[in-house]
Tab-separated table of C-alpha atoms in Angstrom:
chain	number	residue	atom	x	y	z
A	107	UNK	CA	63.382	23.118	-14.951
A	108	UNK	CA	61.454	20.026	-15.878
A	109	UNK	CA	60.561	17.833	-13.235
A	110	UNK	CA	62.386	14.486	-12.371
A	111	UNK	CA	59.510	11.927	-13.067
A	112	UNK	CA	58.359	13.949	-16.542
A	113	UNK	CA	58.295	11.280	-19.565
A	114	UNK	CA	60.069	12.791	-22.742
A	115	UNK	CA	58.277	12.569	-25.804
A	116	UNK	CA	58.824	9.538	-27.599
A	117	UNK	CA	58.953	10.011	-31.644
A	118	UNK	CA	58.481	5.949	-32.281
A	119	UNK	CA	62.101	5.418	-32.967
A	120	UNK	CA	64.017	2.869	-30.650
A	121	UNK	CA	62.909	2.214	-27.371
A	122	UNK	CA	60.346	3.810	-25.735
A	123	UNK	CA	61.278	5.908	-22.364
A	124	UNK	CA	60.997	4.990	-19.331
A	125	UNK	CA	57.610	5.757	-17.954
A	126	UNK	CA	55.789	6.194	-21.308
A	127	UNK	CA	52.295	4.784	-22.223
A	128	UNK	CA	52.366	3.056	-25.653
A	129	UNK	CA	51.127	-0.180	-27.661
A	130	UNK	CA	52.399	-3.502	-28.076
A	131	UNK	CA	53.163	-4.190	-32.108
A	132	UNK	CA	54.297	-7.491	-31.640
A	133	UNK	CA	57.223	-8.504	-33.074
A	134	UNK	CA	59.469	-11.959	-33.105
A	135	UNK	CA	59.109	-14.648	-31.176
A	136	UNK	CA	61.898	-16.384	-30.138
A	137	UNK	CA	60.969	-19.833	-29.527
A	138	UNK	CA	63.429	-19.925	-26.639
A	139	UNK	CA	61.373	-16.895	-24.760
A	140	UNK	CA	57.938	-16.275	-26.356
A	141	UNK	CA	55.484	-13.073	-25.848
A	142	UNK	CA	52.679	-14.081	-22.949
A	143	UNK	CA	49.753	-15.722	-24.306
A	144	UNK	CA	47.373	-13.022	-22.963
A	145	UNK	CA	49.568	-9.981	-24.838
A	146	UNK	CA	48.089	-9.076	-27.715
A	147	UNK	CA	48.880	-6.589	-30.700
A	148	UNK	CA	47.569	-3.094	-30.068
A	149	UNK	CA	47.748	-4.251	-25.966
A	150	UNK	CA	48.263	-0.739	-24.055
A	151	UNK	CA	52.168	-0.861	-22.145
A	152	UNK	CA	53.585	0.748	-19.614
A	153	UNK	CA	57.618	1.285	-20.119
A	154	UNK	CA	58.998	0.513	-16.678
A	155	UNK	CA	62.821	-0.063	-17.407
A	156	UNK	CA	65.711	-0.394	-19.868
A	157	UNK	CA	68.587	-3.253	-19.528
A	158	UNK	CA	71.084	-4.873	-21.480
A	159	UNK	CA	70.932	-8.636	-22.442
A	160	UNK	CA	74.313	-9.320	-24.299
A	161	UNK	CA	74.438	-6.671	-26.875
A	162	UNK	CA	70.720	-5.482	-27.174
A	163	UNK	CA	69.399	-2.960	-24.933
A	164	UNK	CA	65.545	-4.184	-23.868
A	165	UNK	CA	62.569	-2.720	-22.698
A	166	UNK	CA	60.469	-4.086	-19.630
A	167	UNK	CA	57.218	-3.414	-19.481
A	168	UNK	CA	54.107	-4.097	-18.053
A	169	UNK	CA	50.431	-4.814	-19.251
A	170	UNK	CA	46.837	-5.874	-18.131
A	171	UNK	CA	46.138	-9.337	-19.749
A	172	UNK	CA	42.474	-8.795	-19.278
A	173	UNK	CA	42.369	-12.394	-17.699
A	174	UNK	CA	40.947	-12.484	-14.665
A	175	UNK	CA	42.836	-15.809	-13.916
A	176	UNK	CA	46.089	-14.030	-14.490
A	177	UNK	CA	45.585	-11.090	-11.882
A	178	UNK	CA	46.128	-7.202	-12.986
A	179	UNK	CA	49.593	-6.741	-13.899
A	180	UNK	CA	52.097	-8.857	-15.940
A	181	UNK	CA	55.396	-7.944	-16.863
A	182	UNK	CA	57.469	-8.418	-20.142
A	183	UNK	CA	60.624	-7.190	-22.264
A	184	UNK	CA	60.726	-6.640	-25.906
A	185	UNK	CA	63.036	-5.027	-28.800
A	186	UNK	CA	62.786	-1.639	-30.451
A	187	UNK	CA	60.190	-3.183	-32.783
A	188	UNK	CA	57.560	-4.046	-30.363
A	189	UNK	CA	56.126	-1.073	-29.575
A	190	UNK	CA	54.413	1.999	-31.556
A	191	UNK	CA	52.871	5.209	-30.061
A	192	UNK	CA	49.275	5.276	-29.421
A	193	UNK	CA	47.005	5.471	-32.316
A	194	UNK	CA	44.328	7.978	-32.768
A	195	UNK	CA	41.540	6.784	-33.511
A	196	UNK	CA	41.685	8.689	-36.946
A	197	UNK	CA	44.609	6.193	-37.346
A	198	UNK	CA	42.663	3.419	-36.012
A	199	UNK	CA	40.268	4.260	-38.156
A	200	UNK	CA	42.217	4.021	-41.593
A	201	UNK	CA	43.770	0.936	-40.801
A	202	UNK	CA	40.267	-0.961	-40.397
A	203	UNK	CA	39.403	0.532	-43.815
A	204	UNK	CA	42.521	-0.145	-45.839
A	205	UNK	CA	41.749	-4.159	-43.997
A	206	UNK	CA	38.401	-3.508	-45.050
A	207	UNK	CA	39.357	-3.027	-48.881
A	208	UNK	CA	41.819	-5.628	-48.541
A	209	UNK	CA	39.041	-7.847	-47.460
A	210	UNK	CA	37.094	-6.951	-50.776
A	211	UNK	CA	40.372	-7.660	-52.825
A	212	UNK	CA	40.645	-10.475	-51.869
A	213	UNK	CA	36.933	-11.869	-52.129
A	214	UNK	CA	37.239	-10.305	-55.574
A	215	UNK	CA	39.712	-10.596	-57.509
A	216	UNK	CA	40.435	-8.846	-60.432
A	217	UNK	CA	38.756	-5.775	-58.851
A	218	UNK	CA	40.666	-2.480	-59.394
A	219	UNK	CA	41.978	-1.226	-55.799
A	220	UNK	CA	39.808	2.358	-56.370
A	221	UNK	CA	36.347	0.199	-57.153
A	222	UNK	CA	36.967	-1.861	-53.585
A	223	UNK	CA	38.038	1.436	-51.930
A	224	UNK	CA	34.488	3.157	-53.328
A	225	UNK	CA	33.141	0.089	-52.250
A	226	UNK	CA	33.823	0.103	-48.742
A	227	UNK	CA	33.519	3.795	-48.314
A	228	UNK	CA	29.624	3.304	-49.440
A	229	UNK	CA	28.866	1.475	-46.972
A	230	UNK	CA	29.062	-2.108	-47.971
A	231	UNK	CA	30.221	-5.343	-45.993
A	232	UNK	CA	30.331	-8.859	-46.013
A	233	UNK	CA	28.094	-10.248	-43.451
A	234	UNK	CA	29.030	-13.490	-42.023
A	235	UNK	CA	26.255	-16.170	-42.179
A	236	UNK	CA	24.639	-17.884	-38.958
């Protein structure tokens, strides 16, 4: 019999469960009730309730703003949309390099999207001038 607190798995559709660990995605701001300043995409989240608000069903949650003004713990509610699983950091990993490519795209245009992805696998960057 599984115990009372255990988090179910959580697949990355709709809301996360209560109790799980995941990452901020961002989403829409509503001007009426923006995100906190100090939450930032990719922010680590810690589910701590479901609740209605008219006809959407919201997540609170909470999160270290890693301001030491702010103290440890802030809380927040978002949609469906703001949250993903934890990345690996294989995933991690392939996003920086499609960005990277991207990058080199965009610097060059013109250049075919295999000949930026060679590119950046060899090894080459832009580097940022003093």
């Amino acid at each position: 019999m599984p115990e009372e607190n255990e988090v179910k798995p959580w697949s990355g559709e709709g809301l996360p469960p209560v109790g799980a660990v995941c990452e901020f995605a961002g989403g829409t701001n509503c001007a009426a009730d923006p995100f906190d300043k100090d939450l930032k995409e990719g922010a680590k989240v810690t589910i701590i309730a479901h609740f209605k608000c008219g006809d959407f069903t919201l997540a609170a949650f909470t999160f270290d703003p890693e301001n030491p003004d702010r103290g440890m713990v802030q809380v927040e509610q978002g949609n469906f949309g703001c949250f993903r699983p934890i990345r690996t950091p294989e995933q991690i990993a392939a996003e920086e390099r499609m960005r990277g490519i991207e990058e080199l795209r965009a610097n060059a245009p013109g250049i075919a999207w295999l000949s930026a992805a060679a590119i950046y696998d060899a090894g080459y960057r832009k580097e940022v001038q003093p």
